[in-house]
Structure formats: C-alpha cells, structure tokens
mmCIF file of C-alpha atoms in Angstrom:
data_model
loop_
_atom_site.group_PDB
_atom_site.id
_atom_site.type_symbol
_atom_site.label_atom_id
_atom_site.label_comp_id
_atom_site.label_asym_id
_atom_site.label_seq_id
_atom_site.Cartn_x
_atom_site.Cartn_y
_atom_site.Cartn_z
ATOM 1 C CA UNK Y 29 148.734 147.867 189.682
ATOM 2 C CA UNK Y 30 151.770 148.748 187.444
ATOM 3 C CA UNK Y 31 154.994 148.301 188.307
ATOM 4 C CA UNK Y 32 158.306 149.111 187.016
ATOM 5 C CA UNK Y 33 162.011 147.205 187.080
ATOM 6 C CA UNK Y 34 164.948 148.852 189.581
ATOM 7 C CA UNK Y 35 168.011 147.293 188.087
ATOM 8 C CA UNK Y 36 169.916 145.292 190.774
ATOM 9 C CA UNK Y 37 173.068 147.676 190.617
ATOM 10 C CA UNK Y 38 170.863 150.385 191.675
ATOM 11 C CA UNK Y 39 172.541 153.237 193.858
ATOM 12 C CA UNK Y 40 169.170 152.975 196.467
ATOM 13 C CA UNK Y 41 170.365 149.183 197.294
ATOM 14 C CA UNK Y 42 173.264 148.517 199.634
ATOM 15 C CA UNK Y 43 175.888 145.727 199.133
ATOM 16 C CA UNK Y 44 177.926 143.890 201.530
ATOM 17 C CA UNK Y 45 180.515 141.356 200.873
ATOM 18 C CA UNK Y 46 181.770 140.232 196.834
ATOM 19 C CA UNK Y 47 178.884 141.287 194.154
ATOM 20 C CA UNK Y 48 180.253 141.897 190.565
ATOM 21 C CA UNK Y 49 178.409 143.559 188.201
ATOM 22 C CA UNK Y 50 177.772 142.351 184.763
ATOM 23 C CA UNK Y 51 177.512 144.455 181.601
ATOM 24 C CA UNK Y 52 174.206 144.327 181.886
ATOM 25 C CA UNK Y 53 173.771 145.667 185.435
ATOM 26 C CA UNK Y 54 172.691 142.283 187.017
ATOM 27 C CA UNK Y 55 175.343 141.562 190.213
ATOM 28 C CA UNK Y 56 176.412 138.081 190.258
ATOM 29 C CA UNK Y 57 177.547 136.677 194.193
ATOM 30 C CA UNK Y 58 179.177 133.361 194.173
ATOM 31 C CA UNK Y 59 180.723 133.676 197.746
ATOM 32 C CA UNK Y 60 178.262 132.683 200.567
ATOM 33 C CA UNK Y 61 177.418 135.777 203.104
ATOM 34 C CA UNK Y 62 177.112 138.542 199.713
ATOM 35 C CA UNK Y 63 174.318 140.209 200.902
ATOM 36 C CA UNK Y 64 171.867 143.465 199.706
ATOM 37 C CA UNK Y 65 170.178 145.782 201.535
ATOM 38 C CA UNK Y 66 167.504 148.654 201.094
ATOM 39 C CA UNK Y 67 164.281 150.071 202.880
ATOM 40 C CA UNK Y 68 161.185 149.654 201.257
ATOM 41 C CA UNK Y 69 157.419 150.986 201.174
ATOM 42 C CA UNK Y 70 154.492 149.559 199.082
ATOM 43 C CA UNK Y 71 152.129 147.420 197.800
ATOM 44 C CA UNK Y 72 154.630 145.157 196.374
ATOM 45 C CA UNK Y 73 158.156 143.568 195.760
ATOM 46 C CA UNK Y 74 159.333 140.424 193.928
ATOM 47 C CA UNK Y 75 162.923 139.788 192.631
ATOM 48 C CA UNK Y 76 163.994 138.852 189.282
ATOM 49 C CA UNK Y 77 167.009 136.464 188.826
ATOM 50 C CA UNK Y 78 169.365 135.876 185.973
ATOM 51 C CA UNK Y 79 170.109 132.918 183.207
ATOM 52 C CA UNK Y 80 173.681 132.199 185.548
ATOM 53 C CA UNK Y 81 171.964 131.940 188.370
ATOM 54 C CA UNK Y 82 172.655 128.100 189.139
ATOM 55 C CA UNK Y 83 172.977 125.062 192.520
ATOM 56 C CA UNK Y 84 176.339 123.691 192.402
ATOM 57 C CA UNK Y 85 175.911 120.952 194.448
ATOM 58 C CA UNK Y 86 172.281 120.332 195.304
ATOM 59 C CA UNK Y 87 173.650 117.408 197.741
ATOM 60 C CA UNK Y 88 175.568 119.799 200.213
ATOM 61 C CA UNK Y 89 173.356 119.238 202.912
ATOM 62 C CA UNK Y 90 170.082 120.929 201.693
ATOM 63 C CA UNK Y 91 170.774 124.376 202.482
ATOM 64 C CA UNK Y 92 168.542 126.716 200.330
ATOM 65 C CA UNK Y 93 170.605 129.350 198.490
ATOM 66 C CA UNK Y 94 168.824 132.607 199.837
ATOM 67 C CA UNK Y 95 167.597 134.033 202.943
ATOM 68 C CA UNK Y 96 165.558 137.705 202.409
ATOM 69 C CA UNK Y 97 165.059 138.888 205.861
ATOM 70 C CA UNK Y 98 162.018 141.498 205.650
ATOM 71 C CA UNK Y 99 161.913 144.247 209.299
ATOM 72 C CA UNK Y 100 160.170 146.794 210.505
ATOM 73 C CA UNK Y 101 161.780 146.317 214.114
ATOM 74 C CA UNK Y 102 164.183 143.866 215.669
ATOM 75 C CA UNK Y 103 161.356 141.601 217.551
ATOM 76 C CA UNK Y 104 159.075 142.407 213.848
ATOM 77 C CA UNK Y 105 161.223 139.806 211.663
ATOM 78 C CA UNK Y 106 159.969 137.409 209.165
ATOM 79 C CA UNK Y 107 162.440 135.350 207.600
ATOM 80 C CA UNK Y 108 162.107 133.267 204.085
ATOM 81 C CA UNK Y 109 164.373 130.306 202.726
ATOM 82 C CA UNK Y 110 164.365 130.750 198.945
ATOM 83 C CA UNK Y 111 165.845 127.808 195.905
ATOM 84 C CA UNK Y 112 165.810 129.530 192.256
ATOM 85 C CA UNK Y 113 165.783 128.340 188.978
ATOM 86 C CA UNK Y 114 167.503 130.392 186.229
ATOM 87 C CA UNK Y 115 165.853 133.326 184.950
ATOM 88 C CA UNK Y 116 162.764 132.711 187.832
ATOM 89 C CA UNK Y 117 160.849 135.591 189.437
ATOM 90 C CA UNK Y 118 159.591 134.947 193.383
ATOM 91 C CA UNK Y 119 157.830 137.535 195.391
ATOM 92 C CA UNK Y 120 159.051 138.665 198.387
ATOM 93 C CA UNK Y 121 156.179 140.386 199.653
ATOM 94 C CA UNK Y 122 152.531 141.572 199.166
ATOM 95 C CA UNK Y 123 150.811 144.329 202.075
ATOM 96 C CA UNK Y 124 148.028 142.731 203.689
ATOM 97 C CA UNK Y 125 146.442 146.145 203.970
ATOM 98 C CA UNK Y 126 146.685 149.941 202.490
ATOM 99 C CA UNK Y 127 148.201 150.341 205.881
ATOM 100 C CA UNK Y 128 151.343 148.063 205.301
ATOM 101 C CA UNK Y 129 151.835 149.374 202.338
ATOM 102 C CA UNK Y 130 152.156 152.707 203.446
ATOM 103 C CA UNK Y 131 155.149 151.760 206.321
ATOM 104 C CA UNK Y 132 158.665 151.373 205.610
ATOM 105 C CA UNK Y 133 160.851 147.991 206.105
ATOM 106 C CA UNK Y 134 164.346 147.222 205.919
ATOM 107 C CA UNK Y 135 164.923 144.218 203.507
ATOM 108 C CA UNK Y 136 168.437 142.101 203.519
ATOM 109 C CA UNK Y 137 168.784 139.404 201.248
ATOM 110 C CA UNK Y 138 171.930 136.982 201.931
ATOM 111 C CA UNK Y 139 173.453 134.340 199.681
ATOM 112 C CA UNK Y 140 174.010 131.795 202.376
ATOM 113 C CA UNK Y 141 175.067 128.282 200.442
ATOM 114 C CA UNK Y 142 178.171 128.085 199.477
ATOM 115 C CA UNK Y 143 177.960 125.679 196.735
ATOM 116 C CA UNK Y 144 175.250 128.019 194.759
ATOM 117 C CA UNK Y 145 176.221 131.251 191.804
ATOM 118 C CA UNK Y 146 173.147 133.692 192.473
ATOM 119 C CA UNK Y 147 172.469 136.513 189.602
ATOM 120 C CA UNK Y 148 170.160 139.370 190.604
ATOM 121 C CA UNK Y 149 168.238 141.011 187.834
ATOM 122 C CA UNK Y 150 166.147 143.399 189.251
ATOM 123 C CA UNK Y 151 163.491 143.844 191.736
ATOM 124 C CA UNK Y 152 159.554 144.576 190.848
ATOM 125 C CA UNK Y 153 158.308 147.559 192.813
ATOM 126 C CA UNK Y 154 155.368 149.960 192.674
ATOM 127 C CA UNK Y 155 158.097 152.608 191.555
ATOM 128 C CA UNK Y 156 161.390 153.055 191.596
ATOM 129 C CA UNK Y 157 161.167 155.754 195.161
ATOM 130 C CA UNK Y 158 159.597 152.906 196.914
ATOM 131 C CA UNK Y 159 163.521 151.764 197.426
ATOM 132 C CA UNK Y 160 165.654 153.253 199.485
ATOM 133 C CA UNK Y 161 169.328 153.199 200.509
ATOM 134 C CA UNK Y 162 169.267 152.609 204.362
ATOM 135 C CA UNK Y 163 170.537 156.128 205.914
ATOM 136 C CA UNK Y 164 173.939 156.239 206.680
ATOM 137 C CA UNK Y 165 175.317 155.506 209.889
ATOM 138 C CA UNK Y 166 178.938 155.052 212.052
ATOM 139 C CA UNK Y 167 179.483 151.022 212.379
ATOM 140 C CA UNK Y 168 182.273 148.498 211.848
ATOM 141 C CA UNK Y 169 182.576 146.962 209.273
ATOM 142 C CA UNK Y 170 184.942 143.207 209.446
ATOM 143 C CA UNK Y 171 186.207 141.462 206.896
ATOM 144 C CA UNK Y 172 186.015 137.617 207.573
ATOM 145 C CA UNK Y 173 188.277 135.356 205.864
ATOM 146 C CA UNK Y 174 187.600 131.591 206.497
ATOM 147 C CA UNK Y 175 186.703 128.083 205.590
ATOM 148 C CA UNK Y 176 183.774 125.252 204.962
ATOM 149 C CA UNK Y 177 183.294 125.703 209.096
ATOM 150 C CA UNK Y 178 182.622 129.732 208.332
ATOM 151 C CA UNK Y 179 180.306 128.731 205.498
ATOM 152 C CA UNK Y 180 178.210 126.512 207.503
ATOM 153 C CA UNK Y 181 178.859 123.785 205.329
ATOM 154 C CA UNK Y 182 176.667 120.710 205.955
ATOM 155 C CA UNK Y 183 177.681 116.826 205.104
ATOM 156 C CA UNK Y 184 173.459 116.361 204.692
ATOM 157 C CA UNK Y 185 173.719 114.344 208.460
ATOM 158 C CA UNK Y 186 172.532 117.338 210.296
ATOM 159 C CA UNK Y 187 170.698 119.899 208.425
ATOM 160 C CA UNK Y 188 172.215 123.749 208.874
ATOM 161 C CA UNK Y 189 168.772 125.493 207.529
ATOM 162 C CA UNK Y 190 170.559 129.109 207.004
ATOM 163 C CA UNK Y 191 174.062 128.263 205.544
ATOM 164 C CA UNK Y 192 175.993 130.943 206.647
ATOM 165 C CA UNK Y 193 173.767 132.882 208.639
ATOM 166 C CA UNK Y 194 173.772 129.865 211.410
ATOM 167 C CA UNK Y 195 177.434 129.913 211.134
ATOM 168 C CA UNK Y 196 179.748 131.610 213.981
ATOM 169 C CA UNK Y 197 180.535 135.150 212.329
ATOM 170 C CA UNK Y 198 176.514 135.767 211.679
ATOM 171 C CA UNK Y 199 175.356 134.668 214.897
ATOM 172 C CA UNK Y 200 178.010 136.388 216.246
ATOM 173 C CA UNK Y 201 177.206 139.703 214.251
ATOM 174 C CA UNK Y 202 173.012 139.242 215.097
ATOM 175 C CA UNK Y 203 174.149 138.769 218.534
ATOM 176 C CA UNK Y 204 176.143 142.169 219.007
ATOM 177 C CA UNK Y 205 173.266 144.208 216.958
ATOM 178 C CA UNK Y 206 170.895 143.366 219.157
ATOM 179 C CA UNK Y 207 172.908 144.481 222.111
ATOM 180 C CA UNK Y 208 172.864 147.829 219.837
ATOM 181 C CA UNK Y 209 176.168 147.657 218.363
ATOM 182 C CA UNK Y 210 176.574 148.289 214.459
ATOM 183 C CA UNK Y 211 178.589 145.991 212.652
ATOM 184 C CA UNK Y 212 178.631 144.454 209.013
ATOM 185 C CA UNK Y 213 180.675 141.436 207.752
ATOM 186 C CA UNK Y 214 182.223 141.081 204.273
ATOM 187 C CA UNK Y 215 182.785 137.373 204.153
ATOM 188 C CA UNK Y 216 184.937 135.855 201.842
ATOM 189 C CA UNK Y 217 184.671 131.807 202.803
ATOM 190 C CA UNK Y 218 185.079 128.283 200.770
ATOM 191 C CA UNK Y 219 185.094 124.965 201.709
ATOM 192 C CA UNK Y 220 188.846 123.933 201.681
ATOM 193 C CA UNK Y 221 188.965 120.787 200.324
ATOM 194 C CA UNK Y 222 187.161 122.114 197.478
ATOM 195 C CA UNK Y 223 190.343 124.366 196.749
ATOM 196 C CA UNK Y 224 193.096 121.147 197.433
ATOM 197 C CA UNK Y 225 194.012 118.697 194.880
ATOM 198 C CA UNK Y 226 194.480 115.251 195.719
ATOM 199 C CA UNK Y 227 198.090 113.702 195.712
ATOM 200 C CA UNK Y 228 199.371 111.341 193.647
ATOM 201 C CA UNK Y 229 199.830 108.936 196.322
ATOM 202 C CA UNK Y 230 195.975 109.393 197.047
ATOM 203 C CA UNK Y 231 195.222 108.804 193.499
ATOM 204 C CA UNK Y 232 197.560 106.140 193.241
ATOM 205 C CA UNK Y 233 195.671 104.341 196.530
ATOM 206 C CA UNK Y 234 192.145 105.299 195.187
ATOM 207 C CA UNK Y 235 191.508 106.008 198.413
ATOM 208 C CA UNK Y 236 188.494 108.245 197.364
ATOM 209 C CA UNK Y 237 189.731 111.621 199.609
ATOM 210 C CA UNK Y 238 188.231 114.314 198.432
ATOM 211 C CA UNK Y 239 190.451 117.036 196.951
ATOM 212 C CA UNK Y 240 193.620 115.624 199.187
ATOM 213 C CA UNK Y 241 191.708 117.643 202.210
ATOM 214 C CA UNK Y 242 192.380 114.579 205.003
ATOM 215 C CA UNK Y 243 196.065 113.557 203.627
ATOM 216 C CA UNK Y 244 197.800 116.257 202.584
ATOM 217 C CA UNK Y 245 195.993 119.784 203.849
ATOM 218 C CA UNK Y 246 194.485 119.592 206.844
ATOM 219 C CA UNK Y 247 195.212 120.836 210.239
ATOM 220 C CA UNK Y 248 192.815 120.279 212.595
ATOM 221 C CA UNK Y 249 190.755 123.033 214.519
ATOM 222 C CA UNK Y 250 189.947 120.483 217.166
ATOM 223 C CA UNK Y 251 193.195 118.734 218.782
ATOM 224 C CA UNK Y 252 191.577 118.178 221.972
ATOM 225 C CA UNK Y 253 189.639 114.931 220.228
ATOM 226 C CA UNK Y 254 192.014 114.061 217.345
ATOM 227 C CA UNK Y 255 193.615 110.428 217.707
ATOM 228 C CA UNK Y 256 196.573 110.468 218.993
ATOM 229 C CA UNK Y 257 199.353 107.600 217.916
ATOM 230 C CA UNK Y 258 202.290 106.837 220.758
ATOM 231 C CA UNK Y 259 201.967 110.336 222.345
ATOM 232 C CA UNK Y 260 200.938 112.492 218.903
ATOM 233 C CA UNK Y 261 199.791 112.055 214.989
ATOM 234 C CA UNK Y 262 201.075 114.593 212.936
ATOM 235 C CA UNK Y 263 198.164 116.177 213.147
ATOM 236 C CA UNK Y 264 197.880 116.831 216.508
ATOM 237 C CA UNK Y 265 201.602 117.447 217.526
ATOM 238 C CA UNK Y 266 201.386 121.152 218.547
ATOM 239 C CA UNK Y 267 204.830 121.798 216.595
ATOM 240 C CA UNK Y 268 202.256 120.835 213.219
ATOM 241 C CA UNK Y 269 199.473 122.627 214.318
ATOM 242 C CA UNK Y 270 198.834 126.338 213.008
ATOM 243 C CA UNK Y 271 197.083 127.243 216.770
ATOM 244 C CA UNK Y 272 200.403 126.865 218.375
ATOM 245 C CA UNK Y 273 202.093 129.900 215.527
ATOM 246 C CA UNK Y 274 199.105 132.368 216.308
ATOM 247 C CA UNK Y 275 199.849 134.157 219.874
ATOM 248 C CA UNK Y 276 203.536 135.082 217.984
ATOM 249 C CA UNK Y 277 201.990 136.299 214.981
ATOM 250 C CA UNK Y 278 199.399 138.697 217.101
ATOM 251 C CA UNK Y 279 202.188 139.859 218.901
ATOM 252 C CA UNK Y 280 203.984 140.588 215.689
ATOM 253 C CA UNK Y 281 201.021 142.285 213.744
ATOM 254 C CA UNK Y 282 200.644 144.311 216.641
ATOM 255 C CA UNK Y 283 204.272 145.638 216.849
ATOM 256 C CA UNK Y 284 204.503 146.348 212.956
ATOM 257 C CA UNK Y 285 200.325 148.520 212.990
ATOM 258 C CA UNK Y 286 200.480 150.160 216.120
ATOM 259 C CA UNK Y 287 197.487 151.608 215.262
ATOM 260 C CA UNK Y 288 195.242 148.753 214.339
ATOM 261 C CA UNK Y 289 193.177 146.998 216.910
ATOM 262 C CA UNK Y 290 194.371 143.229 216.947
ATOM 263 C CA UNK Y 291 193.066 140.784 219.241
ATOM 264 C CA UNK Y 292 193.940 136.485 219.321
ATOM 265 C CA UNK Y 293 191.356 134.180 220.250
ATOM 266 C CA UNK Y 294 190.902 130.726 220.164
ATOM 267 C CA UNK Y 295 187.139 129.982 219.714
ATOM 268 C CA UNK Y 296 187.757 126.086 219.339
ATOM 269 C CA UNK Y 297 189.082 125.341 222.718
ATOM 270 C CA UNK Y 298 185.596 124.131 223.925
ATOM 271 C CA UNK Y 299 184.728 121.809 220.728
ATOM 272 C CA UNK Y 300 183.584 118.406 221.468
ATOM 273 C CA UNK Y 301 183.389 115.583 218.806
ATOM 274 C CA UNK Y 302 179.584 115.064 219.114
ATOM 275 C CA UNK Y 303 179.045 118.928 218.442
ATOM 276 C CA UNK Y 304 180.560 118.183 215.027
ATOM 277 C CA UNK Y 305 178.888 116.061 211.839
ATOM 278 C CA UNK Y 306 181.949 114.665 210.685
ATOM 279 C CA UNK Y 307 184.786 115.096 213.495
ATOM 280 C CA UNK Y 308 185.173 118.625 211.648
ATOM 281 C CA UNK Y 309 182.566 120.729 210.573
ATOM 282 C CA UNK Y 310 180.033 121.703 213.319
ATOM 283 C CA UNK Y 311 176.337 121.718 214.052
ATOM 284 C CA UNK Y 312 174.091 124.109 215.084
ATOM 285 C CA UNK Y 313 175.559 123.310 218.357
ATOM 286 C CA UNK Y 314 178.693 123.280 217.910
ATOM 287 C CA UNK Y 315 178.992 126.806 216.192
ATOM 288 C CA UNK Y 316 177.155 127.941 219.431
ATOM 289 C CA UNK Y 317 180.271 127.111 221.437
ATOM 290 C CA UNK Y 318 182.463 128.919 218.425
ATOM 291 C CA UNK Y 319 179.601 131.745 219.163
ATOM 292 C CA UNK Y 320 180.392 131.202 223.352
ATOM 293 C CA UNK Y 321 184.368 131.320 223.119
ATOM 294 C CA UNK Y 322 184.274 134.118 220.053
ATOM 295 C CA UNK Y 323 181.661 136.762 221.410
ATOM 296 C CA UNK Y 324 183.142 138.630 224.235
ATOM 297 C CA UNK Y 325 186.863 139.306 221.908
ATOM 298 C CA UNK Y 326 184.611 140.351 218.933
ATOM 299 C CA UNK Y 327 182.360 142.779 221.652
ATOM 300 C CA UNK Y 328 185.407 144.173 222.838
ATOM 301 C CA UNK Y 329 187.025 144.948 219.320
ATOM 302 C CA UNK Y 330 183.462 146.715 218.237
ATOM 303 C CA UNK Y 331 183.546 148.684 221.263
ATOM 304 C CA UNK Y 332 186.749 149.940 220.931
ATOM 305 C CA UNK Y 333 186.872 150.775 217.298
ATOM 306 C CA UNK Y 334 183.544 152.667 217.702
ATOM 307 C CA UNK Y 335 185.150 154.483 220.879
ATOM 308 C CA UNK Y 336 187.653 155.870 218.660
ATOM 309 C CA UNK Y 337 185.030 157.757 216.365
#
C-alpha cells in the first residue's frame, strides 16, 4: 500500500495552544495542552517525530507525553497513551475492514506532560486528501494561564495517567462539549517552582527546597488546611494571600472592558488535604472538586459569549 508524508505544518491540520514551526516545517510544542487536530479517512495513519523530540524529567510522576484521541462520535472514543524516542515513528491506526477505511474520524493529539519537548514530523497517510481540516464552526475559544496544579503535575505518589487532560480546565472543557457547547483551550501552564530560584538563605541552609517554591514564592491555593501559628502564618493571613486581592480586581477589569465578559470564581474553596499528593497539587479527586466549584461560572461564560453571536 503506498503512502506518502503530510508535513506537520500542513494547512488540513488544526492547532490549538503554542506550536512553533521549525525551518523545516516540523512544529515543536513544549507547553503541556498544545494540541492538533484533523479528520481522517483510510487504510492508515502513523506519525513521525523529530531528533528534539525529548522527556525532561522521566521521574514526574509517569505521565506519558501524548494522548491521540481517535472519534467517529462522542460515545465512539478510543484513547492511546503514547512515550517517544527521538526521531521514532508509532502508528496511530490501521482499519480493521475496507469498511473503516472508507469512514471519516476526527483525530486530536495533545501534549499532556509538562516536563516533555514533542517535535512532529509528519504523519503517514494513504494520500495527502485523506486529511482534513475539521469544518469550521462558531465556538469559544479560552486562553488558560496557570500553574503545576493546571498541568496536572504528579509527585509519582498518585499517578495522573493523562497529564493535563485529567486536570481542571480539560475536564472542564470535555464536560461542557458534551452538554453540546463548543469550546477550545489554549493553555499556556508550568510548574512554578520550576520558574523560582532558590534564595540565598535557602542555599545557605541547604535546606534542599526546590527552586525557593516553599520559602520564598508560594501562596497557597488551599488556606482552609494550611497551619496556622498563634492565629495565622504568613501564608495563610488573608492580607498575604492573592484570593483576598481578586473580587477588587474583577470589579476593576470589569469597569475599564465594559465589553468583555469577566466572571471571579474561587474553585478551591472545597479542597481538602487528602484530595491533594503533597498538601498542594491535587489528585484525580481533588481536580474533580476544582471541576465541581469551576463548571457552572465557565457554563455560564460559554453561554453568554455564544449568545452574543
């Protein structure tokens, strides 16, 4: 059966969330939640992956550092983990029969680990028609700015299979599709402590912090089970925390854009310490109660911004 080469960058695939493209046409995602998406018909597809394709930190909890989700409805889903090498080729999938060749599928692969630099080649197909861009259609599209909690990061105590896709905006954003409401997330998310330098008084203590994260960045999400020392730590004191600023700066964003559609909500208000791994970053459960306390604002805000078109 021959086959030809569709170059990554290809006009017929979709992209969501931060892709660059090399001089070479490969597209290079280092930032968890990039994802690609196209329809396609035939016998056959694999994907090709790059020389820079690479696993930062293959002890971040074991989360793999793809997910291709292959559909022909939303109850006909088949979902596959994938690791790569550099330069490796994997298929994706292979028709049973001349019939499942013949129908069409919507395919959306997602770089869920955070810790991982994915490059994307190509993709093998009976010919380069049997790839189409998905047809376009009104939906919202958010742009998510967060943190190791948004990533799904794992500390390897309690495994979080699909990165990012188990986290709160994905489940969140599966959830309201399959109520029938369009919406697509550009995620731009990193573990914080990876981004904070430790202080010299940390260094000086070798107290093995990583980054300075505990000492001298952190605010915790969760003040309703942080220590408190004779009546608050300096974590916890509401006048430290960032929670306390937020309302203010809603009501502020909304008086300077009128027209935008901005909404506060405080999805950690029901965390409990045993839904988290550490005391910070959640489980499977405990981004269901982000998922409990964030669903019904983000509902609302799709509604209304597809109202208005």
């Amino acid at each position: 059966m021959s086959t030809v080469l569709l170059p990554a960058s290809s006009p017929s695939i979709e992209r969501s969330g931060r892709w660059h493209t090399s001089k070479t046409g490969s597209l290079i995602a280092s930032w968890c939640g990039a994802s690609l998406k196209f329809l396609h018909t035939g016998q056959s597809l694999s994907i090709k992956v790059g020389p820079l394709t690479e696993r930062k930190d293959r002890f971040n909890g074991g989360t793999p550092m793809l997910a291709c989700v292959i559909s022909q409805s939303s109850k006909d889903e088949e979902v596959m983990l994938l690791d790569f090498e550099p330069s490796q080729t994997l298929e994706l999938f292979v028709a049973k029969t001349e019939e499942d060749a013949s129908k069409q599928r919507v395919v959306e692969l997602t770089l869920i680990d955070w810790a991982s630099i994915l490059e994307i080649e190509a993709f093998i197909c009976p010919s380069a028609d049997s790839v189409q861009r998905p047809p376009h259609y009104d939906y919202v599209r958010s742009l998510h700015i967060g943190d190791s909690i948004s990533c799904g990061l794992s500390d390897g105590s309690t495994p979080i299979a699909r990165g990012c896709l188990d986290a709160f905006p994905f489940v969140t954003r599966d959830a309201l599709r399959k109520e029938g409401l369009k919406m697509e997330i550009d995620m731009v998310a990193f573990p914080g402590a990876s981004l904070t330098d430790p202080t010299q008084e940390e260094i000086d203590a070798e107290m093995n912090i990583p980054k300075g994260l505990e000492k001298g960045f952190l605010h915790h999400p969760f003040p309703n089970f942080t220590e408190e020392e004779d009546g608050a730590s300096a974590e916890s004191s509401p006048e430290s925390s960032l929670g306390v600023h937020v309302p203010s700066f809603v009501d502020n964003l909304r008086t300077a854009f009128p027209q935008v559609v901005i909404s506060g909500c405080d999805i950690g208000k029901g965390m409990k310490e045993e839904s988290t791994m550490d005391g910070l970053h959640p489980t499977i459960d405990g981004q269901a109660i982000l998922v409990a306390s964030w669903l019904d604002e983000a509902r609302k805000i799709v509604k209304s911004i597809s109202d208005m078109h």
